[in-house]
mmCIF file of C-alpha atoms in Angstrom:
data_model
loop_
_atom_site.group_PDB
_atom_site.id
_atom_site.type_symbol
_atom_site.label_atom_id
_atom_site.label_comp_id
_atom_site.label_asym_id
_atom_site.label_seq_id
_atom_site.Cartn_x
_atom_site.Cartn_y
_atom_site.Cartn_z
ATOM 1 C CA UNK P 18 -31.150 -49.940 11.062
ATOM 2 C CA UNK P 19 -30.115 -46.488 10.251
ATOM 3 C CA UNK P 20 -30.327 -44.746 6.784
ATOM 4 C CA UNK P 21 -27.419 -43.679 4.742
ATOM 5 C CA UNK P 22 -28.118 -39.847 5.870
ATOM 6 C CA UNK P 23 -28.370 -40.980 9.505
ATOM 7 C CA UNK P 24 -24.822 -42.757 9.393
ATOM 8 C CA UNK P 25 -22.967 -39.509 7.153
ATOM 9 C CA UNK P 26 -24.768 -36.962 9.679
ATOM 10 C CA UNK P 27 -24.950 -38.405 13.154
ATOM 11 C CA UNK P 28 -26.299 -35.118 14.411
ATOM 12 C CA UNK P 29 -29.512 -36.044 12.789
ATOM 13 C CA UNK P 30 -29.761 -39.318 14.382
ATOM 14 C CA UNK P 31 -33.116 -39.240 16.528
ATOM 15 C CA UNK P 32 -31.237 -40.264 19.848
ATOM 16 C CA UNK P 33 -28.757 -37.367 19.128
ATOM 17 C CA UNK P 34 -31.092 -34.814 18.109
ATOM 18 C CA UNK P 35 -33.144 -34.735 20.858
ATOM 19 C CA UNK P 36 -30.145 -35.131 23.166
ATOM 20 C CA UNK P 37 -29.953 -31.749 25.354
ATOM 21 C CA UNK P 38 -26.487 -32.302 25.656
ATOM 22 C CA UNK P 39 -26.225 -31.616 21.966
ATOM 23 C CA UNK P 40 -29.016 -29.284 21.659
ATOM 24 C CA UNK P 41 -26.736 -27.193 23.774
ATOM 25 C CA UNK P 42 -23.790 -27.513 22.365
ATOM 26 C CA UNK P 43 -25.453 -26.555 19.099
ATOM 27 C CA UNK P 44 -26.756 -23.415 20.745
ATOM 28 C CA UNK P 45 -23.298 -22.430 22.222
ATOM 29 C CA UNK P 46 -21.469 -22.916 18.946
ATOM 30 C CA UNK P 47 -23.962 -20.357 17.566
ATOM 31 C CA UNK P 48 -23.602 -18.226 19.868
ATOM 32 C CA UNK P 49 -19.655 -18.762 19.975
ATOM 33 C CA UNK P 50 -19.453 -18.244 15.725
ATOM 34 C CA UNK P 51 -22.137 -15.331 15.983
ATOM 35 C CA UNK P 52 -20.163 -13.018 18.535
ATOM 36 C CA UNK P 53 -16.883 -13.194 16.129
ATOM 37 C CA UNK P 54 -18.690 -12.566 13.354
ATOM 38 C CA UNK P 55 -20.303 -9.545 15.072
ATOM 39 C CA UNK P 56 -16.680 -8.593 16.290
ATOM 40 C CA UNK P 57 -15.291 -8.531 12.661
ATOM 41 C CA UNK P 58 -19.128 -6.323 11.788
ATOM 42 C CA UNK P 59 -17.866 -3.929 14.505
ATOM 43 C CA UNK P 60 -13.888 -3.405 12.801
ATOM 44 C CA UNK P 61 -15.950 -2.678 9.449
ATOM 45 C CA UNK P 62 -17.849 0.102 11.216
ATOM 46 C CA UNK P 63 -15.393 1.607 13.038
ATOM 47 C CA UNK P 64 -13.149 1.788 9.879
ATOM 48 C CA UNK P 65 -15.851 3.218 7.752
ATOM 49 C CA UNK P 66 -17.050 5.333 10.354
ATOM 50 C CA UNK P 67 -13.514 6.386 11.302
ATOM 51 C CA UNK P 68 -13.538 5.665 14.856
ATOM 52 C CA UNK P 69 -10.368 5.765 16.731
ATOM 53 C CA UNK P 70 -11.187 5.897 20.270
ATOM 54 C CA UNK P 71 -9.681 3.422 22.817
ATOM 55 C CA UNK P 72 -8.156 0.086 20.777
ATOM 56 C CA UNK P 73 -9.995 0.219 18.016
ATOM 57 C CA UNK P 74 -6.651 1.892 16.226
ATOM 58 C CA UNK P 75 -4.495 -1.218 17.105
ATOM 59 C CA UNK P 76 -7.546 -3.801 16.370
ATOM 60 C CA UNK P 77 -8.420 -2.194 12.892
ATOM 61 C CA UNK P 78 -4.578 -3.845 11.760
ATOM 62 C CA UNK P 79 -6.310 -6.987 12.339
ATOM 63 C CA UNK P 80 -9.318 -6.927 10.040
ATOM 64 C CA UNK P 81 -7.900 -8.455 6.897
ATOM 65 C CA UNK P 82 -7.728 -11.934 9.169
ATOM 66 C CA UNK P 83 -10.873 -11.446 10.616
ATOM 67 C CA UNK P 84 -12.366 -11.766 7.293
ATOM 68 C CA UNK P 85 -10.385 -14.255 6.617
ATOM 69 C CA UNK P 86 -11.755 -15.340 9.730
ATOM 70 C CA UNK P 87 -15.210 -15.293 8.968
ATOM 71 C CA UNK P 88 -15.039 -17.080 5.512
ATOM 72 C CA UNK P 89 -13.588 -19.981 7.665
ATOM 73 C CA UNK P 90 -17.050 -19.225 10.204
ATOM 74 C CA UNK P 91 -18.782 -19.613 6.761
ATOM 75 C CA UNK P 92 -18.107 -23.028 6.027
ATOM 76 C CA UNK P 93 -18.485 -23.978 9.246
ATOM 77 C CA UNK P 94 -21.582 -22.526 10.073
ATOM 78 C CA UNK P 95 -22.980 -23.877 6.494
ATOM 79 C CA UNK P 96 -21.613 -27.686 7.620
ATOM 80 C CA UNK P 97 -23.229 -27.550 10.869
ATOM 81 C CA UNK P 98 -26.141 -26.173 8.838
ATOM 82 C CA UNK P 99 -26.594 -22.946 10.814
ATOM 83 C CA UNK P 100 -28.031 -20.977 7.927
ATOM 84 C CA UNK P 101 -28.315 -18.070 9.070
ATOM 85 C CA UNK P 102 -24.450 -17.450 10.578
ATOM 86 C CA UNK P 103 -23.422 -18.813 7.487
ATOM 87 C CA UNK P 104 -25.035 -16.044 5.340
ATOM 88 C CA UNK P 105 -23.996 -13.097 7.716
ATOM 89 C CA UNK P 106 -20.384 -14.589 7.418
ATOM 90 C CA UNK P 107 -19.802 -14.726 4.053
ATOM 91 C CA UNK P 108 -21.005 -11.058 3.363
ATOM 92 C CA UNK P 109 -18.469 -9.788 5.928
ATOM 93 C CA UNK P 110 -16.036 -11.878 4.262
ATOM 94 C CA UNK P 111 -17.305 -10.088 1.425
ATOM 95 C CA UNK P 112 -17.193 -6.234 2.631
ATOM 96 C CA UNK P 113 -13.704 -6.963 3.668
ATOM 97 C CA UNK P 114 -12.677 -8.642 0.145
ATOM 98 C CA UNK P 115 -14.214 -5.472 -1.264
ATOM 99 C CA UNK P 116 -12.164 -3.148 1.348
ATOM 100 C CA UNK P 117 -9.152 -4.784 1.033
ATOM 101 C CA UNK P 118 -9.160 -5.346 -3.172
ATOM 102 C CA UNK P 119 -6.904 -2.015 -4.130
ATOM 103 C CA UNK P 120 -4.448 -4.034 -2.174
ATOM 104 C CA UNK P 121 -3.850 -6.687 -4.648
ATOM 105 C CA UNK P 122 -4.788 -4.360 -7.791
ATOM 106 C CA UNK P 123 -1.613 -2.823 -9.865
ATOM 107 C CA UNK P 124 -2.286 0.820 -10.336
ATOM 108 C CA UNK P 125 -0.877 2.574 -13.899
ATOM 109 C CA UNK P 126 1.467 4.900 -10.920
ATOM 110 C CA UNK P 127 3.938 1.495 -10.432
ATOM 111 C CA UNK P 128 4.346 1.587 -14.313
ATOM 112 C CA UNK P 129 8.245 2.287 -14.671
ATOM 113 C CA UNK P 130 9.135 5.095 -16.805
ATOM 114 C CA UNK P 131 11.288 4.293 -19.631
ATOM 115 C CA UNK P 132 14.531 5.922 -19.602
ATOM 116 C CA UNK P 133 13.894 8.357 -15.995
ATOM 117 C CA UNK P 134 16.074 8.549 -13.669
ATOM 118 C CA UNK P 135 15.026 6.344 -10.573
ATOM 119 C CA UNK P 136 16.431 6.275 -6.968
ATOM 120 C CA UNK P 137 16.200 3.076 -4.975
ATOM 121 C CA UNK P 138 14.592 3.721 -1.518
ATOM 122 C CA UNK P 139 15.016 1.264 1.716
ATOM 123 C CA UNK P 140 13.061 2.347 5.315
ATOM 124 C CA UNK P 141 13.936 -0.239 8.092
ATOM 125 C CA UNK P 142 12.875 0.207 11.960
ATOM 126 C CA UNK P 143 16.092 -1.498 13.495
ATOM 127 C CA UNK P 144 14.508 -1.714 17.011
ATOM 128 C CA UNK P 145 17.655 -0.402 18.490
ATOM 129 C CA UNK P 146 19.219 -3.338 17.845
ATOM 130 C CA UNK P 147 23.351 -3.206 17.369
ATOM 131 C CA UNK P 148 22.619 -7.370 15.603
ATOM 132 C CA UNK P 149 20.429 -5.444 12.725
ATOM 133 C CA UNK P 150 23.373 -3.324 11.531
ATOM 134 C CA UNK P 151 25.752 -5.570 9.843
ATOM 135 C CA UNK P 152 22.721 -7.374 7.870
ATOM 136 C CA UNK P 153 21.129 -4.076 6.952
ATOM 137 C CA UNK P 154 24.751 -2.724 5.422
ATOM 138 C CA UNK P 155 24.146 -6.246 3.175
ATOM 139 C CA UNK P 156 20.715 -6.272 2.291
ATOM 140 C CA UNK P 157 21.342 -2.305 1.247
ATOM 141 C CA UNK P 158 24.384 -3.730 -1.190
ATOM 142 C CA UNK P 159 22.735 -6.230 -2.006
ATOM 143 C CA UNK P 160 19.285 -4.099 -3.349
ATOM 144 C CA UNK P 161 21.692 -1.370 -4.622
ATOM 145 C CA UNK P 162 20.116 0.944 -2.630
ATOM 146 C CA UNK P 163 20.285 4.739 -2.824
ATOM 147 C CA UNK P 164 18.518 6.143 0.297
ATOM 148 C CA UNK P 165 18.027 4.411 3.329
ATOM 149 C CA UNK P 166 16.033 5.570 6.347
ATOM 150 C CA UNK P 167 16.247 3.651 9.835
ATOM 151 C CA UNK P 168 13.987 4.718 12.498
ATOM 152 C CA UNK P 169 14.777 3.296 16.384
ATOM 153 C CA UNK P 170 18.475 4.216 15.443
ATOM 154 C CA UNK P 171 18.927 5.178 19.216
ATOM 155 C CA UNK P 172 21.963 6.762 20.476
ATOM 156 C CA UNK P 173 23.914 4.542 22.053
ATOM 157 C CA UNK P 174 24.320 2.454 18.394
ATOM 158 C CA UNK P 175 24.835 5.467 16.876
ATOM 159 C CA UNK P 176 28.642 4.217 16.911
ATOM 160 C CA UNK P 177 28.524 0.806 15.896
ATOM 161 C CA UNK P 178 26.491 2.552 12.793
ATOM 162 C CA UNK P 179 29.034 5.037 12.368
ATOM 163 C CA UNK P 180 31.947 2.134 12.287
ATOM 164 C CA UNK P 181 29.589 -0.514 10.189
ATOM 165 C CA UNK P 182 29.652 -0.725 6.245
ATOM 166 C CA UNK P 183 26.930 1.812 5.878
ATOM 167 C CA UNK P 184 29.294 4.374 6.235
ATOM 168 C CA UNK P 185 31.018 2.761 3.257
ATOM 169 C CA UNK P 186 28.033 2.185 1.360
ATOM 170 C CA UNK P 187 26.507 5.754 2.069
ATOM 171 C CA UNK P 188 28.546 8.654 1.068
ATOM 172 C CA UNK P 189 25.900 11.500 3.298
ATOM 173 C CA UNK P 190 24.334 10.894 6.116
ATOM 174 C CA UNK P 191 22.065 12.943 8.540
ATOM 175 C CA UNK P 192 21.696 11.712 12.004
ATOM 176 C CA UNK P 193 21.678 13.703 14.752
ATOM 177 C CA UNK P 194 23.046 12.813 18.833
ATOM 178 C CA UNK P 195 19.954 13.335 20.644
ATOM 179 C CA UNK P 196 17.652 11.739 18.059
ATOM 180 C CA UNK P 197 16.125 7.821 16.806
ATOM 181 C CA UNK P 198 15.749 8.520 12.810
ATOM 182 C CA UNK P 199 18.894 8.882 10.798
ATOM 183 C CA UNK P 200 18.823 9.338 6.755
ATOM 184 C CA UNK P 201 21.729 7.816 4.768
ATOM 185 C CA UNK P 202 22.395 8.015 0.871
ATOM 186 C CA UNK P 203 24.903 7.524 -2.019
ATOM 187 C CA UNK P 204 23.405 10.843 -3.204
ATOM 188 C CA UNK P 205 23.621 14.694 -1.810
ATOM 189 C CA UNK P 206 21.572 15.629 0.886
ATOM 190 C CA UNK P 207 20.339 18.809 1.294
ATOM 191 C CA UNK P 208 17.950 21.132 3.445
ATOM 192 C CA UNK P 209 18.568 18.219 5.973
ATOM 193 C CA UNK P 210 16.111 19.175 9.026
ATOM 194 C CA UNK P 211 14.561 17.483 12.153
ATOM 195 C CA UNK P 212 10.910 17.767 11.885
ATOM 196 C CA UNK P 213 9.330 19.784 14.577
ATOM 197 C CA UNK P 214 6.965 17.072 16.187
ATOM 198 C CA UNK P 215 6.473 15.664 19.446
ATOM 199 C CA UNK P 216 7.909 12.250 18.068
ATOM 200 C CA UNK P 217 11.350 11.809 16.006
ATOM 201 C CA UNK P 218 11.416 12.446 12.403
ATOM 202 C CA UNK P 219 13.701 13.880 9.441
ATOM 203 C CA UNK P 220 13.630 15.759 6.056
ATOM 204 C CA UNK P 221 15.534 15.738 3.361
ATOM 205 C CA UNK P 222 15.764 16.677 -0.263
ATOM 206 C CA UNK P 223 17.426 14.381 -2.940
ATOM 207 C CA UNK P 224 18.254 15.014 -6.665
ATOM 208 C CA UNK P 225 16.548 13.020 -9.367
ATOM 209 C CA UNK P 226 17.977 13.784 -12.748
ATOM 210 C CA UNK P 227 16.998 16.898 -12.989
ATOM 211 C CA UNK P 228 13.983 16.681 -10.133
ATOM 212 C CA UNK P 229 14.361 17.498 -6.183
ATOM 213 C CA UNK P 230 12.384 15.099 -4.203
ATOM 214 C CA UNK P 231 11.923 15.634 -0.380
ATOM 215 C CA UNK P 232 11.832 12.423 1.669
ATOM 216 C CA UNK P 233 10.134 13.133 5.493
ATOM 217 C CA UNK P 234 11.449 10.005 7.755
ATOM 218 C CA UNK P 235 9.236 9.055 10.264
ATOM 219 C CA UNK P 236 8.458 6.916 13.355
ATOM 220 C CA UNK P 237 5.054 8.126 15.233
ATOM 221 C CA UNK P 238 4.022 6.145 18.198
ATOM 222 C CA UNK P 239 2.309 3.123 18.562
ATOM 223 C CA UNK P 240 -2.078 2.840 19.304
ATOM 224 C CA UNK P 241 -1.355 0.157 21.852
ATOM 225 C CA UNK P 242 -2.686 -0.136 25.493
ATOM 226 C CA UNK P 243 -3.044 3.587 26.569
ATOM 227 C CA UNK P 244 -1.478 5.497 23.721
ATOM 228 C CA UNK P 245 -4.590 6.098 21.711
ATOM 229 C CA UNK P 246 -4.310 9.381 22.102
ATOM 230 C CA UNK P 247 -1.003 10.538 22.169
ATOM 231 C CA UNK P 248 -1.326 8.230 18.729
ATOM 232 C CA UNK P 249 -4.042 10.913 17.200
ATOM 233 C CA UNK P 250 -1.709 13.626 17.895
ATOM 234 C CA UNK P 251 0.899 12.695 16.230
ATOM 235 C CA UNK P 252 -1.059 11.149 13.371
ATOM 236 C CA UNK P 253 -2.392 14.666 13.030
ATOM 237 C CA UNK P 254 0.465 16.855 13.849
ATOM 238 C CA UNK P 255 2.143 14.589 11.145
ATOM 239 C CA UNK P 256 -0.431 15.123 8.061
ATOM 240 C CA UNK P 257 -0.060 19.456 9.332
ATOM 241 C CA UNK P 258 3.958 19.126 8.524
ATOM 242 C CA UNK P 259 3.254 17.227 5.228
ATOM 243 C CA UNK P 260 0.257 19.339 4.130
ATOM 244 C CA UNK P 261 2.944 22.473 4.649
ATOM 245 C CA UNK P 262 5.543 21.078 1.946
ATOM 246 C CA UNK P 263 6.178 22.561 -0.546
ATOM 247 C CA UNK P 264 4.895 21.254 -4.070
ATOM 248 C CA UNK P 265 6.751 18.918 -6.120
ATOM 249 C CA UNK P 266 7.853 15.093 -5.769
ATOM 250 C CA UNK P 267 7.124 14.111 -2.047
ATOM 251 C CA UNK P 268 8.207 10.719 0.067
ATOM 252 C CA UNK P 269 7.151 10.192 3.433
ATOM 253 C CA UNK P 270 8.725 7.327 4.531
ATOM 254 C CA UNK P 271 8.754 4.926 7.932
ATOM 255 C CA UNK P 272 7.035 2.997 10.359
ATOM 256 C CA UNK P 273 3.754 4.771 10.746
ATOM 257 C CA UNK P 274 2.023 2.587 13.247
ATOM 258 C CA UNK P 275 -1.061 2.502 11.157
ATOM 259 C CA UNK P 276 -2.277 0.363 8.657
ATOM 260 C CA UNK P 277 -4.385 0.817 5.732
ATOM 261 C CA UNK P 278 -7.673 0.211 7.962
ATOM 262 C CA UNK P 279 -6.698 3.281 9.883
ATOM 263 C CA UNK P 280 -8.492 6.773 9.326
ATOM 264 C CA UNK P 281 -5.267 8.635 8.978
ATOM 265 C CA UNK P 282 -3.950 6.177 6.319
ATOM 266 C CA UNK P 283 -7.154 7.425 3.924
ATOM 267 C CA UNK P 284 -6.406 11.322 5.097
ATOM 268 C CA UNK P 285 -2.810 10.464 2.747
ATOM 269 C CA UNK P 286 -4.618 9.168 -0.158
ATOM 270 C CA UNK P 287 -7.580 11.979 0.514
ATOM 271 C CA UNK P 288 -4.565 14.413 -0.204
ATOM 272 C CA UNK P 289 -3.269 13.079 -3.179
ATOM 273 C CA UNK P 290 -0.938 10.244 -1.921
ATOM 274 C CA UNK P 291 -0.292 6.662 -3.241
ATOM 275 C CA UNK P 292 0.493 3.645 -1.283
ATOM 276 C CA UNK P 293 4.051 2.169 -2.667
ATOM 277 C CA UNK P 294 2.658 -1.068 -1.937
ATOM 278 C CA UNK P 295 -1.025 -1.051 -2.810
ATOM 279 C CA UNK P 296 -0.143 0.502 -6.029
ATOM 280 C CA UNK P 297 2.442 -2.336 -6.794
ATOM 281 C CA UNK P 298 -0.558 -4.483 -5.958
ATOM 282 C CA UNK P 299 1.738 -5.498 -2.827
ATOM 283 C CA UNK P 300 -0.661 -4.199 -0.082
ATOM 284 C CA UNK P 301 -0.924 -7.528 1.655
ATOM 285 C CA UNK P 302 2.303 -7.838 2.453
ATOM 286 C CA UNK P 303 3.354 -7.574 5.912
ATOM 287 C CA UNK P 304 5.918 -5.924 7.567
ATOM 288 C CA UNK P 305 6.058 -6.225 11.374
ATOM 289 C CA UNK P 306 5.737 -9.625 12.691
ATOM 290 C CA UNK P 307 5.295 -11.216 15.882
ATOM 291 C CA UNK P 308 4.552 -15.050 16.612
ATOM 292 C CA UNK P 309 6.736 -17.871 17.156
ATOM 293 C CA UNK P 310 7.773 -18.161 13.482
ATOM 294 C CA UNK P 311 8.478 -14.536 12.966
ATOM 295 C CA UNK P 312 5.380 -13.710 10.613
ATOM 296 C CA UNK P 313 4.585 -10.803 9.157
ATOM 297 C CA UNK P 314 1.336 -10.148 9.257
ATOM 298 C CA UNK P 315 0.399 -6.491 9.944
ATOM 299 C CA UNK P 316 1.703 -3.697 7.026
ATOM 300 C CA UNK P 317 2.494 -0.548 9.391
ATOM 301 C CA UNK P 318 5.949 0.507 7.485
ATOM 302 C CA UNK P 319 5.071 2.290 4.552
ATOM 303 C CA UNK P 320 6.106 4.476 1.558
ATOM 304 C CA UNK P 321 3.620 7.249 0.461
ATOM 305 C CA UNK P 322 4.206 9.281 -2.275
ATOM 306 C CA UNK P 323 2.693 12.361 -3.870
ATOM 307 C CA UNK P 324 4.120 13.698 -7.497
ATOM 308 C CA UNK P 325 6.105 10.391 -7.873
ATOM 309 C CA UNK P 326 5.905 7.140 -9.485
ATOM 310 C CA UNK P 327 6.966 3.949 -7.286
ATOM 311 C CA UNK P 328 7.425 1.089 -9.200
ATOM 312 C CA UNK P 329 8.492 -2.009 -7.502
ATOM 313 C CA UNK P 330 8.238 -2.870 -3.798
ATOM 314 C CA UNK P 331 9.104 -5.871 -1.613
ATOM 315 C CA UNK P 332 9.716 -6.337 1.787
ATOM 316 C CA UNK P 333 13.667 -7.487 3.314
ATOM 317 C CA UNK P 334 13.891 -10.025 5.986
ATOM 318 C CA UNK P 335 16.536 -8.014 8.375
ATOM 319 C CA UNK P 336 17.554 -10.717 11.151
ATOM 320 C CA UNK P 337 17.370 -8.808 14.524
ATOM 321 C CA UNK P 338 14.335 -6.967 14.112
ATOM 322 C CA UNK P 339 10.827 -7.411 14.417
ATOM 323 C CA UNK P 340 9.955 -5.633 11.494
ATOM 324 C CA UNK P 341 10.522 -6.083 7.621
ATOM 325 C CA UNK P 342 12.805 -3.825 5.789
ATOM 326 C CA UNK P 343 10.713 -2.397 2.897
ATOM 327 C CA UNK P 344 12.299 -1.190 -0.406
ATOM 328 C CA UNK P 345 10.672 0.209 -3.807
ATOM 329 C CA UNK P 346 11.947 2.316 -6.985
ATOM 330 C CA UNK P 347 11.278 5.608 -6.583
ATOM 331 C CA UNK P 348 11.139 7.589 -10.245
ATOM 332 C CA UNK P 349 9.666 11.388 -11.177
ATOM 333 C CA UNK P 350 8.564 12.573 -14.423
ATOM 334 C CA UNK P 351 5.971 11.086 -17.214
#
């Protein structure tokens, strides 16, 4: 007859332990569980040692799940009573909780300031889609939203957006023919510019009370496939045009193409920047999705401020687009 532990664990039944069918099966699992959790040890070095060669931009937006992947590895590794993956698992899980936890923290910058002025910001990457524009013109009402900046406005629906609501909504506007980023606002604009970089971008300077903030809108390329390098360029010729603005209240504001895992992400908060989102304890929130159901689960649109605070921030569901409008509260002062 079999004992109790024999009948709970069949594994450690003597016919099945000594099977070599399961022996290696057992051996292939460990291997299987140990190569992930070395792929998920390789992201952590490569962030940490800022490595940015080949994929390893595109991959680092994937490290938050592959912690979560290895605390899943954990548990199994401890049922199947590997030991030894189990242990190695849970500390990545670990050094990624600890990377990740200014994500989920509130910082005293998201604190609103009683009584300032505060301008309502919105950045959406419309895909050059013409279906985006009427639900952007709503979600924009709908937020009460000051400034707006939409990159992958491409020319040819430069039209429908001069004929949709935004042109109601939006008083100024700066969008030129040729170009993909286009700046619209209830307020003045002025010093309106296109950036000089190999990739689109805008500036602009807004009034708060009695505070000028410039906003830089921007749309780098993507790390995918090949573009690794043409990435780093623009990554870099990016941080030279914002290191050359002037002082005072600064918004750069876009889809980046990088994520918090990425070494140009830290050169921002090495220079004095804040996150809108990690600051609002909002860091985990996604904003371009992909999937059958649409999820968002890579944060690559961004607002990062220097000489501001930026309380508030959420992301807007825009149907038509791949990517998640983001909005937050822009104030300066205190």
């Amino acid at each position: 007859m079999m004992s109790d532990t024999q009948e709970k664990d069949p594994q450690r039944a003597p016919g099945l332990r000594n099977n070599p069918w399961v022996r290696q099966r057992n051996v292939n699992i460990r291997w299987f569980l140990s190569l992930c959790v070395c792929a998920c040890i390789l992201l952590i070095v490569a962030r940490q040692m800022r490595w940015d060669v080949g994929p390893l931009p595109a991959l680092l937006s994937v490290l938050p799940w592959a912690g979560v992947m290895c605390a899943g590895i954990a548990l199994l590794a401890w049922r199947l009573r590997m030991s030894s993956v189990a242990v190695v698992a849970l500390i990545v899980t670990l050094a990624v909780a600890y990377l990740w936890a200014p994500a989920f923290t509130v910082n005293e910058q998201a604190t609103p300031i009683v009584g300032a002025p505060t301008l309502r910001l919105m950045s959406f990457n419309c895909m050059g889609n013409p279906a985006t524009i009427g639900a952007l013109a709503r979600a924009a009402q709908a937020d009460s939203v000051d400034v707006l900046a939409v990159v992958e406005a491409v020319p040819f629906i430069h039209r429908d957006l001069a004929n949709s609501a935004l042109s109601t909504l939006f008083k100024y506007r700066y969008l030129t023919a040729d170009d993909q980023v286009g700046i619209w606002s209830r307020r003045p604009l002025s010093d309106v510019s296109s950036l000089p970089m190999g990739f689109v971008g805008k500036a602009a300077r807004v009034r708060i009370g009695g505070s000028t903030l410039t906003l830089l809108a921007v749309h780098p390329r993507s790390p995918r496939y090949t573009q690794a390098a043409q990435w780093r360029h623009d990554q870099s010729q990016l941080m030279g045009i914002v290191r050359e603005q002037p002082a005072g209240p600064l918004v750069v504001a876009g889809d980046f193409n990088m994520t918090r895992d990425n070494d140009a992400f830290r050169d921002y908060l090495n220079n004095g920047f804040v996150d809108a989102a990690d600051i609002n304890g909002k860091g985990w929130k996604g904003t371009w999705s992909y999937g059958p159901d649409n999820w968002a689960l890579v944060a690559i649109d961004h607002f990062l401020g220097r000489g501001v605070h930026m309380s508030h921030f959420d992301t807007v569901v825009i149907d038509g687009s791949d990517h998640r409008a983001i909005v937050s509260d822009i104030q300066v002062g205190g």
